[in-house]
mmCIF file with all atom_site columns, C-alpha atoms in Angstrom:
data_model
loop_
_atom_site.group_PDB
_atom_site.id
_atom_site.type_symbol
_atom_site.label_atom_id
_atom_site.label_alt_id
_atom_site.label_comp_id
_atom_site.label_asym_id
_atom_site.label_entity_id
_atom_site.label_seq_id
_atom_site.pdbx_PDB_ins_code
_atom_site.Cartn_x
_atom_site.Cartn_y
_atom_site.Cartn_z
_atom_site.occupancy
_atom_site.B_iso_or_equiv
_atom_site.pdbx_formal_charge
_atom_site.auth_seq_id
_atom_site.auth_comp_id
_atom_site.auth_asym_id
_atom_site.auth_atom_id
_atom_site.pdbx_PDB_model_num
ATOM 1  C CA . MET A 1 1  ? 100.066 101.361 196.974 1.00 70.00 ? 1  MET A CA 1
ATOM 2  C CA . ILE A 1 2  ? 99.901  99.000  199.969 1.00 76.00 ? 2  ILE A CA 1
ATOM 3  C CA . THR A 1 3  ? 96.719  98.539  201.992 1.00 82.00 ? 3  THR A CA 1
ATOM 4  C CA . PRO A 1 4  ? 96.770  96.806  205.397 1.00 84.00 ? 4  PRO A CA 1
ATOM 5  C CA . ILE A 1 5  ? 93.896  94.338  205.891 1.00 84.00 ? 5  ILE A CA 1
ATOM 6  C CA . PRO A 1 6  ? 93.214  93.049  209.451 1.00 87.00 ? 6  PRO A CA 1
ATOM 7  C CA . LYS A 1 7  ? 93.621  89.266  209.775 1.00 85.00 ? 7  LYS A CA 1
ATOM 8  C CA . SER A 1 8  ? 90.861  89.028  212.366 1.00 82.00 ? 8  SER A CA 1
ATOM 9  C CA . LYS A 1 9  ? 88.128  91.126  213.954 1.00 78.00 ? 9  LYS A CA 1
ATOM 10 C CA . THR A 1 10 ? 89.881  91.131  217.327 1.00 78.00 ? 10 THR A CA 1
ATOM 11 C CA . ALA A 1 11 ? 92.411  93.713  218.501 1.00 75.00 ? 11 ALA A CA 1
ATOM 12 C CA . ASN A 1 12 ? 94.867  94.679  215.782 1.00 78.00 ? 12 ASN A CA 1
ATOM 13 C CA . ASN A 1 13 ? 97.752  96.196  217.692 1.00 81.00 ? 13 ASN A CA 1
ATOM 14 C CA . GLN A 1 14 ? 100.775 94.594  216.018 1.00 83.00 ? 14 GLN A CA 1
ATOM 15 C CA . PRO A 1 15 ? 102.014 94.747  212.427 1.00 81.00 ? 15 PRO A CA 1
ATOM 16 C CA . SER A 1 16 ? 101.729 90.942  212.274 1.00 81.00 ? 16 SER A CA 1
ATOM 17 C CA . ASP A 1 17 ? 97.942  91.320  212.835 1.00 84.00 ? 17 ASP A CA 1
ATOM 18 C CA . PHE A 1 18 ? 97.590  92.627  209.268 1.00 85.00 ? 18 PHE A CA 1
ATOM 19 C CA . ARG A 1 19 ? 97.975  91.252  205.743 1.00 82.00 ? 19 ARG A CA 1
ATOM 20 C CA . LEU A 1 20 ? 99.479  93.704  203.293 1.00 80.00 ? 20 LEU A CA 1
ATOM 21 C CA . ILE A 1 21 ? 97.765  93.920  199.925 1.00 81.00 ? 21 ILE A CA 1
ATOM 22 C CA . SER A 1 22 ? 99.560  95.770  197.153 1.00 76.00 ? 22 SER A CA 1
ATOM 23 C CA . VAL A 1 23 ? 97.903  97.264  194.118 1.00 75.00 ? 23 VAL A CA 1
ATOM 24 C CA . SER A 1 24 ? 99.988  97.165  190.956 1.00 75.00 ? 24 SER A CA 1
ATOM 25 C CA . SER A 1 25 ? 100.132 99.996  188.464 1.00 80.00 ? 25 SER A CA 1
ATOM 26 C CA . CYS A 1 26 ? 98.795  99.585  184.934 1.00 82.00 ? 26 CYS A CA 1
ATOM 27 C CA . PHE A 1 27 ? 102.389 99.415  183.706 1.00 82.00 ? 27 PHE A CA 1
ATOM 28 C CA . ALA A 1 28 ? 103.148 96.571  186.117 1.00 82.00 ? 28 ALA A CA 1
ATOM 29 C CA . ASN A 1 29 ? 100.045 94.648  185.051 1.00 82.00 ? 29 ASN A CA 1
ATOM 30 C CA . VAL A 1 30 ? 100.946 94.962  181.353 1.00 86.00 ? 30 VAL A CA 1
ATOM 31 C CA . LEU A 1 31 ? 104.576 94.014  182.003 1.00 84.00 ? 31 LEU A CA 1
ATOM 32 C CA . GLU A 1 32 ? 103.575 90.953  184.039 1.00 81.00 ? 32 GLU A CA 1
ATOM 33 C CA . HIS A 1 33 ? 101.103 89.890  181.335 1.00 84.00 ? 33 HIS A CA 1
ATOM 34 C CA . ILE A 1 34 ? 103.755 90.164  178.604 1.00 84.00 ? 34 ILE A CA 1
ATOM 35 C CA . ILE A 1 35 ? 106.262 88.178  180.647 1.00 81.00 ? 35 ILE A CA 1
ATOM 36 C CA . LEU A 1 36 ? 103.745 85.444  181.494 1.00 80.00 ? 36 LEU A CA 1
ATOM 37 C CA . GLN A 1 37 ? 102.818 85.112  177.810 1.00 83.00 ? 37 GLN A CA 1
ATOM 38 C CA . ASN A 1 38 ? 106.474 84.613  176.865 1.00 80.00 ? 38 ASN A CA 1
ATOM 39 C CA . ILE A 1 39 ? 107.798 82.224  179.485 1.00 77.00 ? 39 ILE A CA 1
ATOM 40 C CA . ASP A 1 40 ? 106.721 78.642  179.875 1.00 73.00 ? 40 ASP A CA 1
ATOM 41 C CA . ILE A 1 41 ? 106.406 78.287  183.627 1.00 66.00 ? 41 ILE A CA 1
ATOM 42 C CA . ARG A 1 42 ? 103.101 76.915  184.863 1.00 63.00 ? 42 ARG A CA 1
ATOM 43 C CA . THR A 1 43 ? 103.763 76.518  188.576 1.00 64.00 ? 43 THR A CA 1
ATOM 44 C CA . SER A 1 44 ? 102.433 78.323  191.593 1.00 58.00 ? 44 SER A CA 1
ATOM 45 C CA . LEU A 1 45 ? 103.721 78.844  195.084 1.00 55.00 ? 45 LEU A CA 1
ATOM 46 C CA . ASP A 1 46 ? 101.906 79.234  198.368 1.00 57.00 ? 46 ASP A CA 1
ATOM 47 C CA . ALA A 1 47 ? 104.219 81.862  199.780 1.00 56.00 ? 47 ALA A CA 1
ATOM 48 C CA . GLN A 1 48 ? 102.343 82.790  202.945 1.00 58.00 ? 48 GLN A CA 1
ATOM 49 C CA . LYS A 1 49 ? 104.886 84.133  205.443 1.00 58.00 ? 49 LYS A CA 1
ATOM 50 C CA . ALA A 1 50 ? 107.760 83.178  203.114 1.00 55.00 ? 50 ALA A CA 1
ATOM 51 C CA . PHE A 1 51 ? 108.732 86.604  201.822 1.00 59.00 ? 51 PHE A CA 1
ATOM 52 C CA . ASP A 1 52 ? 110.430 87.727  205.030 1.00 62.00 ? 52 ASP A CA 1
ATOM 53 C CA . LYS A 1 53 ? 112.639 84.622  205.054 1.00 67.00 ? 53 LYS A CA 1
ATOM 54 C CA . LEU A 1 54 ? 113.252 84.007  201.371 1.00 69.00 ? 54 LEU A CA 1
ATOM 55 C CA . TRP A 1 55 ? 116.670 84.737  199.864 1.00 79.00 ? 55 TRP A CA 1
ATOM 56 C CA . ARG A 1 56 ? 115.234 86.371  196.748 1.00 78.00 ? 56 ARG A CA 1
ATOM 57 C CA . THR A 1 57 ? 118.542 86.895  194.979 1.00 83.00 ? 57 THR A CA 1
ATOM 58 C CA . GLY A 1 58 ? 119.285 83.180  195.219 1.00 86.00 ? 58 GLY A CA 1
ATOM 59 C CA . LEU A 1 59 ? 115.835 82.390  193.857 1.00 82.00 ? 59 LEU A CA 1
ATOM 60 C CA . PHE A 1 60 ? 116.413 84.690  190.886 1.00 86.00 ? 60 PHE A CA 1
ATOM 61 C CA . PHE A 1 61 ? 119.704 82.987  190.065 1.00 87.00 ? 61 PHE A CA 1
ATOM 62 C CA . LYS A 1 62 ? 117.966 79.592  190.077 1.00 86.00 ? 62 LYS A CA 1
ATOM 63 C CA . LEU A 1 63 ? 115.305 81.039  187.773 1.00 84.00 ? 63 LEU A CA 1
ATOM 64 C CA . LYS A 1 64 ? 118.017 82.285  185.393 1.00 86.00 ? 64 LYS A CA 1
ATOM 65 C CA . GLU A 1 65 ? 118.593 78.741  184.121 1.00 84.00 ? 65 GLU A CA 1
ATOM 66 C CA . THR A 1 66 ? 114.928 78.216  183.186 1.00 84.00 ? 66 THR A CA 1
ATOM 67 C CA . ILE A 1 67 ? 113.828 81.340  181.263 1.00 85.00 ? 67 ILE A CA 1
ATOM 68 C CA . HIS A 1 68 ? 115.220 83.491  178.469 1.00 87.00 ? 68 HIS A CA 1
ATOM 69 C CA . GLU A 1 69 ? 117.911 85.896  179.684 1.00 90.00 ? 69 GLU A CA 1
ATOM 70 C CA . MET A 1 70 ? 116.018 88.997  178.511 1.00 89.00 ? 70 MET A CA 1
ATOM 71 C CA . PHE A 1 71 ? 112.968 88.105  180.624 1.00 85.00 ? 71 PHE A CA 1
ATOM 72 C CA . TRP A 1 72 ? 115.186 87.211  183.566 1.00 88.00 ? 72 TRP A CA 1
ATOM 73 C CA . ARG A 1 73 ? 116.862 90.627  183.415 1.00 91.00 ? 73 ARG A CA 1
ATOM 74 C CA . VAL A 1 74 ? 113.495 92.388  183.230 1.00 87.00 ? 74 VAL A CA 1
ATOM 75 C CA . LEU A 1 75 ? 112.153 90.448  186.241 1.00 84.00 ? 75 LEU A CA 1
ATOM 76 C CA . PHE A 1 76 ? 115.358 90.873  188.257 1.00 89.00 ? 76 PHE A CA 1
ATOM 77 C CA . ASN A 1 77 ? 115.555 94.629  187.643 1.00 88.00 ? 77 ASN A CA 1
ATOM 78 C CA . TYR A 1 78 ? 111.810 95.076  188.149 1.00 84.00 ? 78 TYR A CA 1
ATOM 79 C CA . HIS A 1 79 ? 112.080 93.337  191.509 1.00 82.00 ? 79 HIS A CA 1
ATOM 80 C CA . ASN A 1 80 ? 115.091 95.404  192.573 1.00 82.00 ? 80 ASN A CA 1
ATOM 81 C CA . VAL A 1 81 ? 113.325 98.723  191.983 1.00 80.00 ? 81 VAL A CA 1
ATOM 82 C CA . SER A 1 82 ? 109.970 97.736  193.473 1.00 71.00 ? 82 SER A CA 1
#
C-alpha cells in the first residue's frame, strides 16, 4: 500500500509535490527482520531522490560479494517482485 504525503502545505498539483510512503506487509516485516539478523551490514544510506536514478541491478551485484548467497537471492527476488 502506498500513501502520498504532501511535501508542503502549498498547492500540490504535480507528482513531485508528494512523498510516497509504503506500508509493508507482516510477511515483509518478518522477512526483513530475519535477513537483518543474519547479515553483518551496519550501514545506512540517505537515498532521498536516488531511487529514480539508481541502477538497482548493479547495486545488487555489488552486494552479492558481501553477503551469503542465500540472503542475496532472497533480497534480489524479493525486490524483483515488489
